[in-house]
Coordinates of C-alpha atoms and ligand atoms in Angstrom, one line a residue:
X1 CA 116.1 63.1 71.7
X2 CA 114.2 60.0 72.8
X3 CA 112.9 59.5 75.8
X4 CA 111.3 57.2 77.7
X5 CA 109.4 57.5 81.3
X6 CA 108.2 55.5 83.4
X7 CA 105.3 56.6 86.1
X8 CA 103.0 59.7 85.3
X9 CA 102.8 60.8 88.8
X10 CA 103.4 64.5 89.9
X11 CA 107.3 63.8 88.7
X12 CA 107.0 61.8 85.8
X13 CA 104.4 64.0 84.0
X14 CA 106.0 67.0 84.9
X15 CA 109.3 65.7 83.6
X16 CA 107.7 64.3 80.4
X17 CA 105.7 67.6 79.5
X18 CA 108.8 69.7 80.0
X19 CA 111.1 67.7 78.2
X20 CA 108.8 67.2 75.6
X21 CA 108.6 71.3 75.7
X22 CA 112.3 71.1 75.3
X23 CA 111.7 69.8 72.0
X24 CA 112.3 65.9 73.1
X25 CA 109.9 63.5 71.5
X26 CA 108.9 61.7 75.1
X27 CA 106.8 58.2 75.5
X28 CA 105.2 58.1 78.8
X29 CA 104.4 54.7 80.4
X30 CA 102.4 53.5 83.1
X31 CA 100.6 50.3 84.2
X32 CA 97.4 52.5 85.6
X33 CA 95.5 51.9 82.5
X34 CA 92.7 54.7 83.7
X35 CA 95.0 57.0 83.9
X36 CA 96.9 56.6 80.6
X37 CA 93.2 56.5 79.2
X38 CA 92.5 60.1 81.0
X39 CA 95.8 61.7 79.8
X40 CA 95.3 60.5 75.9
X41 CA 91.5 62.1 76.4
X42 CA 93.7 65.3 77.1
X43 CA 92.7 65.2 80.7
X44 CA 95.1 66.1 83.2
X45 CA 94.3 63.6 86.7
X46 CA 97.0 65.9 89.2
X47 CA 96.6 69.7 89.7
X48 CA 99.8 71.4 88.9
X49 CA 99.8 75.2 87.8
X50 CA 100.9 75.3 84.0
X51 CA 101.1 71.7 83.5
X52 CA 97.5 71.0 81.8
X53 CA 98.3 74.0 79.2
X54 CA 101.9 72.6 78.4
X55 CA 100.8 69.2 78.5
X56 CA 98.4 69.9 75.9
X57 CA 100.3 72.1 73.6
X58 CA 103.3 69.0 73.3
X59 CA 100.1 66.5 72.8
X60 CA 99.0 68.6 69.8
X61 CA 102.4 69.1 68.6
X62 CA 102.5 64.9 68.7
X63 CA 105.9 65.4 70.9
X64 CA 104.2 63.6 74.2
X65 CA 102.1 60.6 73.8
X66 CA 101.2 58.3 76.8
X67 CA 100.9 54.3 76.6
X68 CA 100.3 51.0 78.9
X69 CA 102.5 49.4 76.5
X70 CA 105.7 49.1 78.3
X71 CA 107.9 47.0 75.3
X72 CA 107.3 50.5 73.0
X73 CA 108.2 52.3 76.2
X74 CA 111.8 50.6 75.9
X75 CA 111.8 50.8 72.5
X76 CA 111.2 54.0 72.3
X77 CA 113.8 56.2 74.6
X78 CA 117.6 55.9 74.3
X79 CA 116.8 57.4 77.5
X80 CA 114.7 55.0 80.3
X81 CA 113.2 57.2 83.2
X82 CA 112.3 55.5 86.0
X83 CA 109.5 58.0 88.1
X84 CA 107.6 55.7 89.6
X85 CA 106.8 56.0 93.1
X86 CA 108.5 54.5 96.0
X87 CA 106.1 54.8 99.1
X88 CA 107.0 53.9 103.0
X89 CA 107.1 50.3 103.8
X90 CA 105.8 49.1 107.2
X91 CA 109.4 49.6 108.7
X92 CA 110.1 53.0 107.4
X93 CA 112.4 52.1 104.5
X94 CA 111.8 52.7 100.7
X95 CA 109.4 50.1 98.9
X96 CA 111.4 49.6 96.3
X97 CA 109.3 47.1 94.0
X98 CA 107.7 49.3 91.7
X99 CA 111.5 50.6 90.4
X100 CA 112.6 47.2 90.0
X101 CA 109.5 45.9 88.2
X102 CA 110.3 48.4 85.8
X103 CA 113.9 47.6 85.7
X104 CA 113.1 44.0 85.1
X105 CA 110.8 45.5 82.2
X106 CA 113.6 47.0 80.7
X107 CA 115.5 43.9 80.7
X108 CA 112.6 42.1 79.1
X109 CA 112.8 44.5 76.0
X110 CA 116.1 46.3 75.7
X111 CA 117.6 45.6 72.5
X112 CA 119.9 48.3 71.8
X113 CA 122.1 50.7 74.3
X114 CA 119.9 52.5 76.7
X115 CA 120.6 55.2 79.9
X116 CA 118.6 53.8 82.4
X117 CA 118.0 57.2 84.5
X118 CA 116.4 56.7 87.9
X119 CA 114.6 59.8 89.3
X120 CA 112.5 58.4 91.9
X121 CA 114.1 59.0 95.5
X122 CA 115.7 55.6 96.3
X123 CA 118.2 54.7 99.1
X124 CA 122.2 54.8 98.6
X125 CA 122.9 51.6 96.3
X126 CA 119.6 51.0 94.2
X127 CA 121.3 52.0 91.0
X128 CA 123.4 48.6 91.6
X129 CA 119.7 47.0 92.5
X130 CA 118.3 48.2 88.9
X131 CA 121.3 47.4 87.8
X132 CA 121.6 44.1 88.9
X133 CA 117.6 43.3 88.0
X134 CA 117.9 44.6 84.2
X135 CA 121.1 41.9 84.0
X136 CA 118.9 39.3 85.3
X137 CA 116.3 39.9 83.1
X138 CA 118.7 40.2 80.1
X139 CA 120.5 36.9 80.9
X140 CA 117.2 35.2 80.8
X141 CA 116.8 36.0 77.5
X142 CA 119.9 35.2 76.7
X143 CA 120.9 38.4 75.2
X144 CA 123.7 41.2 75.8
X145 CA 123.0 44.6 75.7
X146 CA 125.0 47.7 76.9
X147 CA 123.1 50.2 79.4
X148 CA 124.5 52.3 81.8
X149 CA 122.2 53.5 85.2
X150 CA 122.2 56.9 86.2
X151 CA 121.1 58.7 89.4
X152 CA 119.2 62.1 88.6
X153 CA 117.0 62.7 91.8
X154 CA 114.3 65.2 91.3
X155 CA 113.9 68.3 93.4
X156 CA 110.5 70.0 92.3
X157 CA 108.2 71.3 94.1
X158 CA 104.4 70.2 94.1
X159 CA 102.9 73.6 93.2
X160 CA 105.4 74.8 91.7
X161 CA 106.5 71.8 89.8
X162 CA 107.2 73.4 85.9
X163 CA 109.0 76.4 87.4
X164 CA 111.2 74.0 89.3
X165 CA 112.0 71.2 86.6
X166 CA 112.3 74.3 84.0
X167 CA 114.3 76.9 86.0
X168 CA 116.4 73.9 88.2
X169 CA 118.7 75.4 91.3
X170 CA 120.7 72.2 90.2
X171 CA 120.7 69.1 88.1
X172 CA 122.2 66.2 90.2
X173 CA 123.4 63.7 88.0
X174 CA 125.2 60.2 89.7
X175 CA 127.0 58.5 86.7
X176 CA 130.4 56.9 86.4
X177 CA 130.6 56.2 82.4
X178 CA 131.8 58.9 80.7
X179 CA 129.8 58.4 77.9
X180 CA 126.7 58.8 80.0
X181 CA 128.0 61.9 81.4
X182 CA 128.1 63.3 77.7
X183 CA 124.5 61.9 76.7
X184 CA 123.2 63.5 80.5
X185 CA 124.9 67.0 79.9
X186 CA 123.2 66.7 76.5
X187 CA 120.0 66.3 77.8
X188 CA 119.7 68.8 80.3
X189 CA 121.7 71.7 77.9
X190 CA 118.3 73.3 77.7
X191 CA 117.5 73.6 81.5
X192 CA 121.2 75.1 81.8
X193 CA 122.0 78.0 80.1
X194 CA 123.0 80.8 81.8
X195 CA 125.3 79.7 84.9
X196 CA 126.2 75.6 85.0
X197 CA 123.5 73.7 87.1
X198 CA 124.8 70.4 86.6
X199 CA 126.6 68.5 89.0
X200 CA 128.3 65.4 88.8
X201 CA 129.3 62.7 91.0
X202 CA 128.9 59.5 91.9
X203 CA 125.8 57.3 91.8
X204 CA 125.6 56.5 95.8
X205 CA 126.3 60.2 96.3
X206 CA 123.8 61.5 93.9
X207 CA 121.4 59.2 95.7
X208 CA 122.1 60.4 99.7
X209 CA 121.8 64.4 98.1
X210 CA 118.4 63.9 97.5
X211 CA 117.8 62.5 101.0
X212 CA 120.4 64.4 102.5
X213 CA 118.4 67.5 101.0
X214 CA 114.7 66.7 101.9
X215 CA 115.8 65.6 105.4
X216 CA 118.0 69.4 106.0
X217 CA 114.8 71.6 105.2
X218 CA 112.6 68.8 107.1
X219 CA 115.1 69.5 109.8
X220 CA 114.7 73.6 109.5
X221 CA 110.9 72.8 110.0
X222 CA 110.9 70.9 112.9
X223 CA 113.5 72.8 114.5
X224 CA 110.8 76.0 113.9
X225 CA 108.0 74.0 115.3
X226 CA 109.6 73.1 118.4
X227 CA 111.1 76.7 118.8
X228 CA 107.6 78.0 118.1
X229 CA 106.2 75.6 121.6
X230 CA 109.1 77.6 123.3
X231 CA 108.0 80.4 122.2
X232 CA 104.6 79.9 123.6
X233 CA 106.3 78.9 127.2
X234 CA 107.8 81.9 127.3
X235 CA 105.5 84.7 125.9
X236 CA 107.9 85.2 122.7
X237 CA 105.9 85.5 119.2
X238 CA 107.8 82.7 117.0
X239 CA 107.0 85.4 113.9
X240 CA 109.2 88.1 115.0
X241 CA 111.8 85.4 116.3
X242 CA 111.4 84.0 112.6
X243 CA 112.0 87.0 110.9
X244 CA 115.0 88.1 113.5
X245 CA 116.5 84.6 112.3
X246 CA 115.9 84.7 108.4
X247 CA 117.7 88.1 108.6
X248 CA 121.1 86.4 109.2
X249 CA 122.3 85.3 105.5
X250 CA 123.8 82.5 107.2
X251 CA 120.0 81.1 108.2
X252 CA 118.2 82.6 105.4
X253 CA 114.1 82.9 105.3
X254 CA 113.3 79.6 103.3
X255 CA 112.5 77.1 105.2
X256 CA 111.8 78.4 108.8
X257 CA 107.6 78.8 108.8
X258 CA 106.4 77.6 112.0
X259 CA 103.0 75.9 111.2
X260 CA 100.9 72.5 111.9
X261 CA 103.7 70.3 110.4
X262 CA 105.0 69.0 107.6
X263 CA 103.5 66.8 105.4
X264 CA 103.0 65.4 101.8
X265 CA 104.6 62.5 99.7
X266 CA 108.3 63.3 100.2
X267 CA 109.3 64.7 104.0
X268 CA 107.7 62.2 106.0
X269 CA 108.5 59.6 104.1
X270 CA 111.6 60.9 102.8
X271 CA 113.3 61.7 106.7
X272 CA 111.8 58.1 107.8
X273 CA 113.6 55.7 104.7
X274 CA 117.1 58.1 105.3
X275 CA 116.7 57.1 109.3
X276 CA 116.1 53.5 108.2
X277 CA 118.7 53.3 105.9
X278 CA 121.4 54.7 109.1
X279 CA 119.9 52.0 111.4
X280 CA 120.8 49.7 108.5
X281 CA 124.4 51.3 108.5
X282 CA 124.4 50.5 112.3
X283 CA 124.2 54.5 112.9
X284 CA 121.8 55.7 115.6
X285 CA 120.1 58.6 113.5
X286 CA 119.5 60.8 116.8
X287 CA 118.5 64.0 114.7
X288 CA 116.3 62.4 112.0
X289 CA 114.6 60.9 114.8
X290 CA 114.1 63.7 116.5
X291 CA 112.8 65.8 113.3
X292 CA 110.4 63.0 112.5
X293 CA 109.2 62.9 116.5
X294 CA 108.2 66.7 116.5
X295 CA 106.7 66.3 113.0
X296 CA 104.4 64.4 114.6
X297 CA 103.5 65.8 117.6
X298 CA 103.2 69.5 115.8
X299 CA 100.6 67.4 113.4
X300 CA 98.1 67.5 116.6
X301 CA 99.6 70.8 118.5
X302 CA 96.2 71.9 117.6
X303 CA 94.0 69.7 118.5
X304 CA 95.3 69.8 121.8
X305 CA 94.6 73.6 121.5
X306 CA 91.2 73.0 120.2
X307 CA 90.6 70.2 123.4
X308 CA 92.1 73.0 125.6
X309 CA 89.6 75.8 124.8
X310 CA 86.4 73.5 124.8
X311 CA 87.3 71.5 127.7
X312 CA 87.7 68.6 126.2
X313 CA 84.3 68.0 124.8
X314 CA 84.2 68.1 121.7
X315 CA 81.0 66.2 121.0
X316 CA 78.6 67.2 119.0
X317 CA 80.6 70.7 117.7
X318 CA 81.3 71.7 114.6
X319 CA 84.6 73.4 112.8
X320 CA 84.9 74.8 109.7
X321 CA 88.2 73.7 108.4
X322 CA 90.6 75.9 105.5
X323 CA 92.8 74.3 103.7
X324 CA 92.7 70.0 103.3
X325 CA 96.2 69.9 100.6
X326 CA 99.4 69.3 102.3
X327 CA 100.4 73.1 101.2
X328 CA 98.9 75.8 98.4
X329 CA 98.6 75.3 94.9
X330 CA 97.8 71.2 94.6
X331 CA 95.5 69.0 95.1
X332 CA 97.2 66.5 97.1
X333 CA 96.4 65.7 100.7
X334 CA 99.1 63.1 101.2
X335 CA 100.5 63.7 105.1
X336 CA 98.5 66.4 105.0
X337 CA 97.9 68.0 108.9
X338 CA 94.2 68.3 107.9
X339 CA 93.8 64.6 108.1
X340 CA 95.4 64.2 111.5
X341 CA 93.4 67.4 113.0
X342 CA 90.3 66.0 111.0
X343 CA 90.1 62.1 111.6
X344 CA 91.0 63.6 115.6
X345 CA 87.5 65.6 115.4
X346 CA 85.4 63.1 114.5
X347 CA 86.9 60.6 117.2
X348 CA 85.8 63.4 119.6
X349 CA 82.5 63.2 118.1
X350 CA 82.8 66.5 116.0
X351 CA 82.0 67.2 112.6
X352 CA 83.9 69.4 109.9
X353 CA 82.7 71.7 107.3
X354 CA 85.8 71.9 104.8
X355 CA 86.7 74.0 102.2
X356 CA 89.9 74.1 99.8
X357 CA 90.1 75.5 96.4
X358 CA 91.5 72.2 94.5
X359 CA 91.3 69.2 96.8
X360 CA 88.1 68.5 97.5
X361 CA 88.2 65.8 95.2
X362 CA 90.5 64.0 96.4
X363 CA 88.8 64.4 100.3
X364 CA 85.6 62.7 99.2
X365 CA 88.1 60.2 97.4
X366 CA 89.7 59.6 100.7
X367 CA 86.7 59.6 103.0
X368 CA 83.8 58.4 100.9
X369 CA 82.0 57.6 103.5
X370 CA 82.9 59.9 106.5
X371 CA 79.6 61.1 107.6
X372 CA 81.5 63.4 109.7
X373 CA 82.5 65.7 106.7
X374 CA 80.8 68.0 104.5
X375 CA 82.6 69.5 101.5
X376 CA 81.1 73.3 101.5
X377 CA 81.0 75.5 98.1
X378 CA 83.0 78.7 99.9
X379 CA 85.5 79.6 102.5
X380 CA 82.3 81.2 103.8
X381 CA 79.6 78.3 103.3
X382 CA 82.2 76.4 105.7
X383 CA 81.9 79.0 108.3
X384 CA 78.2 79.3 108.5
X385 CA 77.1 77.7 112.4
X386 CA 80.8 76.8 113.0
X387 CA 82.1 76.5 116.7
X388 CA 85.5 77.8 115.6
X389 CA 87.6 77.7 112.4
X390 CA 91.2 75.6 112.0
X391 CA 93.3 76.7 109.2
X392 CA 95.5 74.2 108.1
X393 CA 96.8 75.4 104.7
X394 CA 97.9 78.4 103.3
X395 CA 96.2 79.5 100.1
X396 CA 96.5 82.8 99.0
X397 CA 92.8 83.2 99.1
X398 CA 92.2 82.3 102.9
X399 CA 94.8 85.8 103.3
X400 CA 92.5 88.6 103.3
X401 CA 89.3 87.3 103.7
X402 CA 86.4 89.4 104.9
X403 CA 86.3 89.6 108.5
X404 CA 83.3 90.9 109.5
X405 CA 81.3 88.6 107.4
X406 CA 83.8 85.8 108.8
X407 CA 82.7 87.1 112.7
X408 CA 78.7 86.9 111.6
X409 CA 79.0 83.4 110.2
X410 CA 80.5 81.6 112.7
X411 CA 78.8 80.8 116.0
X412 CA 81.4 81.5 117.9
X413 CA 84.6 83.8 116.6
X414 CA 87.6 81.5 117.7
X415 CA 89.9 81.1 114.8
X416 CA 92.8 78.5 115.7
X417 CA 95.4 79.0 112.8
X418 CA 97.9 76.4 111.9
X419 CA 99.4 78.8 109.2
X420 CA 99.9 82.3 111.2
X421 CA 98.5 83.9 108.1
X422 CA 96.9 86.7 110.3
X423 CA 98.4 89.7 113.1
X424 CA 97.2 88.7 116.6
X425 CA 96.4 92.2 117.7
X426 CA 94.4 92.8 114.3
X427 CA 92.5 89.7 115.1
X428 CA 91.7 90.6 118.6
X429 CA 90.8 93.9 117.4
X430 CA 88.5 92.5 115.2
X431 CA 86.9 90.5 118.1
X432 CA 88.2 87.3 117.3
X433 CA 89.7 85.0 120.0
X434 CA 92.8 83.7 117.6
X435 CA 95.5 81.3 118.2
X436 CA 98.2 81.1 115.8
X437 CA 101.3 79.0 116.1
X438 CA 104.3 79.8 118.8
X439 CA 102.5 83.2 119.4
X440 CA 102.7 83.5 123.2
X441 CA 99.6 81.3 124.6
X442 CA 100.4 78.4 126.0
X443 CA 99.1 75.0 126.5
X444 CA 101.2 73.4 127.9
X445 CA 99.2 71.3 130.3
X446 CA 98.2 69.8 127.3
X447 CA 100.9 69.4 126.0
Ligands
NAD501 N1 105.8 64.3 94.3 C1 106.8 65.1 94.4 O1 106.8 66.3 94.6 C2 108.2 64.5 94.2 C3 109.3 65.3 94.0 C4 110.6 64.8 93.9 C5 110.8 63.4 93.9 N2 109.7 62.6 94.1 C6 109.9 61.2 94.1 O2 109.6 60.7 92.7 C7 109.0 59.4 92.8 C8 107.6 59.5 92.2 O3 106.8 60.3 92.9 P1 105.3 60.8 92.5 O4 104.8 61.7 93.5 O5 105.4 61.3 91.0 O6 104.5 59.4 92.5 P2 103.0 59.1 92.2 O7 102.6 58.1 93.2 O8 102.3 60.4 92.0 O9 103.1 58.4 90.7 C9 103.7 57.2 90.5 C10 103.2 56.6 89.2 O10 103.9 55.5 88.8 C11 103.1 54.5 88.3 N3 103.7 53.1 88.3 C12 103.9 52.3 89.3 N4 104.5 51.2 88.9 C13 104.7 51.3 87.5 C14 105.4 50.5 86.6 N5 105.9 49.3 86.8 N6 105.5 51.0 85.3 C15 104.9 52.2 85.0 N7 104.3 53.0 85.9 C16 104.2 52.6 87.1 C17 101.8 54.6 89.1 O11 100.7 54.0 88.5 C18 101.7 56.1 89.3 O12 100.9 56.7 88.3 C19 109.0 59.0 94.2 O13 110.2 58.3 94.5 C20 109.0 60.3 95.0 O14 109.6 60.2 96.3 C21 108.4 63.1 94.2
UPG502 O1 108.8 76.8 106.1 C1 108.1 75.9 105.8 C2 108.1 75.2 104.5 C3 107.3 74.1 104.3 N1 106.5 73.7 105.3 C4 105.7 72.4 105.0 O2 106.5 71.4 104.5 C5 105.8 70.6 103.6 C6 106.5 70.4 102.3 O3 106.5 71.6 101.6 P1 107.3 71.8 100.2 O4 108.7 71.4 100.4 O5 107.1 73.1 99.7 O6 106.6 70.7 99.2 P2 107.0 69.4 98.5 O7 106.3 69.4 97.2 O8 106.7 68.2 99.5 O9 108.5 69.5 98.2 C7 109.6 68.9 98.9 O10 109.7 67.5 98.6 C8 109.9 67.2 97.2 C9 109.9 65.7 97.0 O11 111.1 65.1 97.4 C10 111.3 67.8 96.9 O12 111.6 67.6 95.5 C11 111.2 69.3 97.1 O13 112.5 69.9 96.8 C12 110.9 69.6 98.6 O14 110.8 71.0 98.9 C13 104.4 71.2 103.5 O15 103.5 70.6 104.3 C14 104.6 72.7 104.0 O16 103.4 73.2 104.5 C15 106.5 74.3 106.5 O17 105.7 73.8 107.4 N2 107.3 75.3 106.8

């Protein structure tokens, strides 16, 4: 089949290079012209585990190609992904104008029947916006050509992206021709082989899933966080309370980590535009609110911890920081909690000495000039003449490091975990002073 997508972002490369694995021959479009330029030099410009192999192998086998050229984009796919991103506005709600500058593209070209499919996360009733703009767009040029617009929301994970889009939990497909249906279910046949993963319904409710989805496991992480400051009230450790909880089928395990917050390009953004969108409904959004409120104070629960246990002057220290990506396994530091602990150090007058295995990059990108921060070689460079290390991010390497070489390099052995990666006692043990998350020390004059 012939597809067309629009965006080469984390979704629309992963969804290009694994349709294109499917055996689709897919056109990717975007108007970042460097970027097109670095993924026809074969260069990948996300980390993704899997994807640079794959993308390569479907390059070489001439069934992905990437262009600026957005009149072969339309020309090209009887199917027209939209992936292109769809960032907070100033008031919360979705910015819709890079979906409906492509939709207006594709009523600049279209000359033959086309399934518009939108796969960005976009409020209830876009479709009928993209709609509505590829109309105008035709009528201009006084032409008349049939298209239908489909919701099919993505669900992947960053990290884990290819496993997702290739092994799908479910395919959520909003479409109300029947002959889209057929072309959709055609499509995704390869993605769903062994039990049925597609689900149809309408377009509006294929688009509040999504949201509906992100804002539910959003909701199981705040409602951790602010179980995990009780915990610390009351001398409970929120890790056996977590694993007392995820036993219960009816809770589960996913979902229910206590940590430094959520962040990166979907939750925060994602629980803000679905609040928005209620208030538009004139529907007070109570909970949403409430998941986005603790989000954000659990972002600085440790810097409050930090300003606890140095009493309050943080001048002139320094902290070796783990872990800058939102989670493990990418490079992106969107929302991350590293920023918020980070950018709150060097008000205080601190510096950091970071390490993460992939997005160190994309730091100096961000803070090109932040004197304040030094990009270290090691987990271990960043400890050397540290007051205290902050781990903000999970990576399997920071899970077993060496402690004894940990206790010699930093000036003093306070470790102040965002993560709980390590056993209290242990830690103590080991003659470390170590605050984890919702582990029975509190701060609550602080907080
Ligand atoms: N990142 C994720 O894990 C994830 C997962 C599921 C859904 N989503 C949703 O998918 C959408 C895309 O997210 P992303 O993280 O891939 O975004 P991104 O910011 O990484 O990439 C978006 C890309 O779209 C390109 N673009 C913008 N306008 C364009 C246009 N008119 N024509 C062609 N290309 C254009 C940009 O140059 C950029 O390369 C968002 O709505 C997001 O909420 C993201
Ligand atoms: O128990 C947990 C699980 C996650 N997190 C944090 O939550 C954030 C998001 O993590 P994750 O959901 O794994 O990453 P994303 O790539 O943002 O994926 C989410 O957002 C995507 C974009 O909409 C959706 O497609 C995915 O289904 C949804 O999981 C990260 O900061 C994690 O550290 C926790 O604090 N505790």
């Amino acid at each position: 089949m012939k597809i067309t997508i629009f965006g080469t972002g984390y979704v629309g490369l992963v969804t290009g290079t694994c349709f294109a694995e499917a055996g689709n021959d897919v056109l990717c479009v975007d108007i970042d012209e460097e970027r097109i330029e670095q993924l026809n030099d074969g260069e990948v410009p996300i980390y993704e585990p899997g994807l640079e192999d794959m993308l390569a192998c479907n390059m070489d086998e001439g069934r992905l190609r990437f262009t600026t050229d957005a009149a072969e984009g339309v020309a090209h796919g009887q199917f027209q992904f939209i992936a292109v991103g769809t960032p907070p506005d100033e008031d919360g709600s979705a910015d819709l104008s890079h979906v409906l500058a492509v939709a207006r593209t594709i009523g600049e070209h279209i000359d033959d029947y086309r399934v518009v499919v939108d796969k960005s996360t976009v409020p209830v009733g876009t479709a009928d916006r993209v709609h509505a703009a590829i109309l105008e767009a035709m009528e201009a040029r006084g032409v008349d050509v049939a298209f239908d617009v489909v919701s099919n929301p993505e669900f992947l994970k960053e990290g884990a992206a290819i496993e997702d889009f290739m092994k799908p939990d479910r395919i959520i497909v909003g479409a109300e021709n029947p002959a889209a249906v057929a072309l959709m279910r055609d499509l995704y046949a390869p993605f769903n082989r062994n039990h049925d993963r597609l689900i149809f319904m309408d377009v509006r409710s294929a688009e509040l899933t999504k949201y509906a989805s992100n804002a539910m496991l959003a909701t199981k992480i705040s409602f951790m966080n602010e179980l995990s400051n009780l915990a610390e009230r009351l001398g409970a450790d929120i890790e056996e309370v977590r694993r007392g909880m995820g036993s219960d089928p009816r809770i589960g395990y996913h979902f229910i980590y206590p940590g430094c917050g959520y962040g990166g390009s979907c939750f925060p953004k994602d629980v803000q535009a679905l609040a928005r969108t209620a208030r538009q409904a004139h529907y007070e959004p109570e909970l949403l609110d409430a998941v986005e409120a603790v989000n954000h104070r659990q972002k600085r629960h440790l810097v409050r911890r930090i300003r606890h246990y140095f009493e309050d002057n943080l001048e002139r220290r320094t902290f070796a920081l783990w872990g800058l990506a939102f989670k493990p396994n990418t490079d992106d530091m969107r929302e991350a909690p590293s920023r918020v602990i980070m950018e709150a150090l060097w008000d205080a007058g601190a510096r950091v000495r970071a390490y993460d295995p992939e997005a160190q990059d994309e730091a100096a990108r961000l803070y090109p000039d932040e004197a304040g921060l030094e990009l270290c070689g090691s987990p271990y460079d960043a400890l050397e003449g540290a007051d205290a290390l902050i781990i903000c991010t999970e990576w399997q390497v920071f899970r077993s490091p060496d402690f004894d070489r940990m206790r010699r390099l930093l000036s003093e052995p306070v470790i102040f975990d965002g993560r709980n990666l390590y056993d209290p006692e242990k830690m103590l043990a080991a003659g470390f002073v170590y605050y984890g998350i919702g582990r029975g020390e509190s701060v609550d004059t602080l907080i």
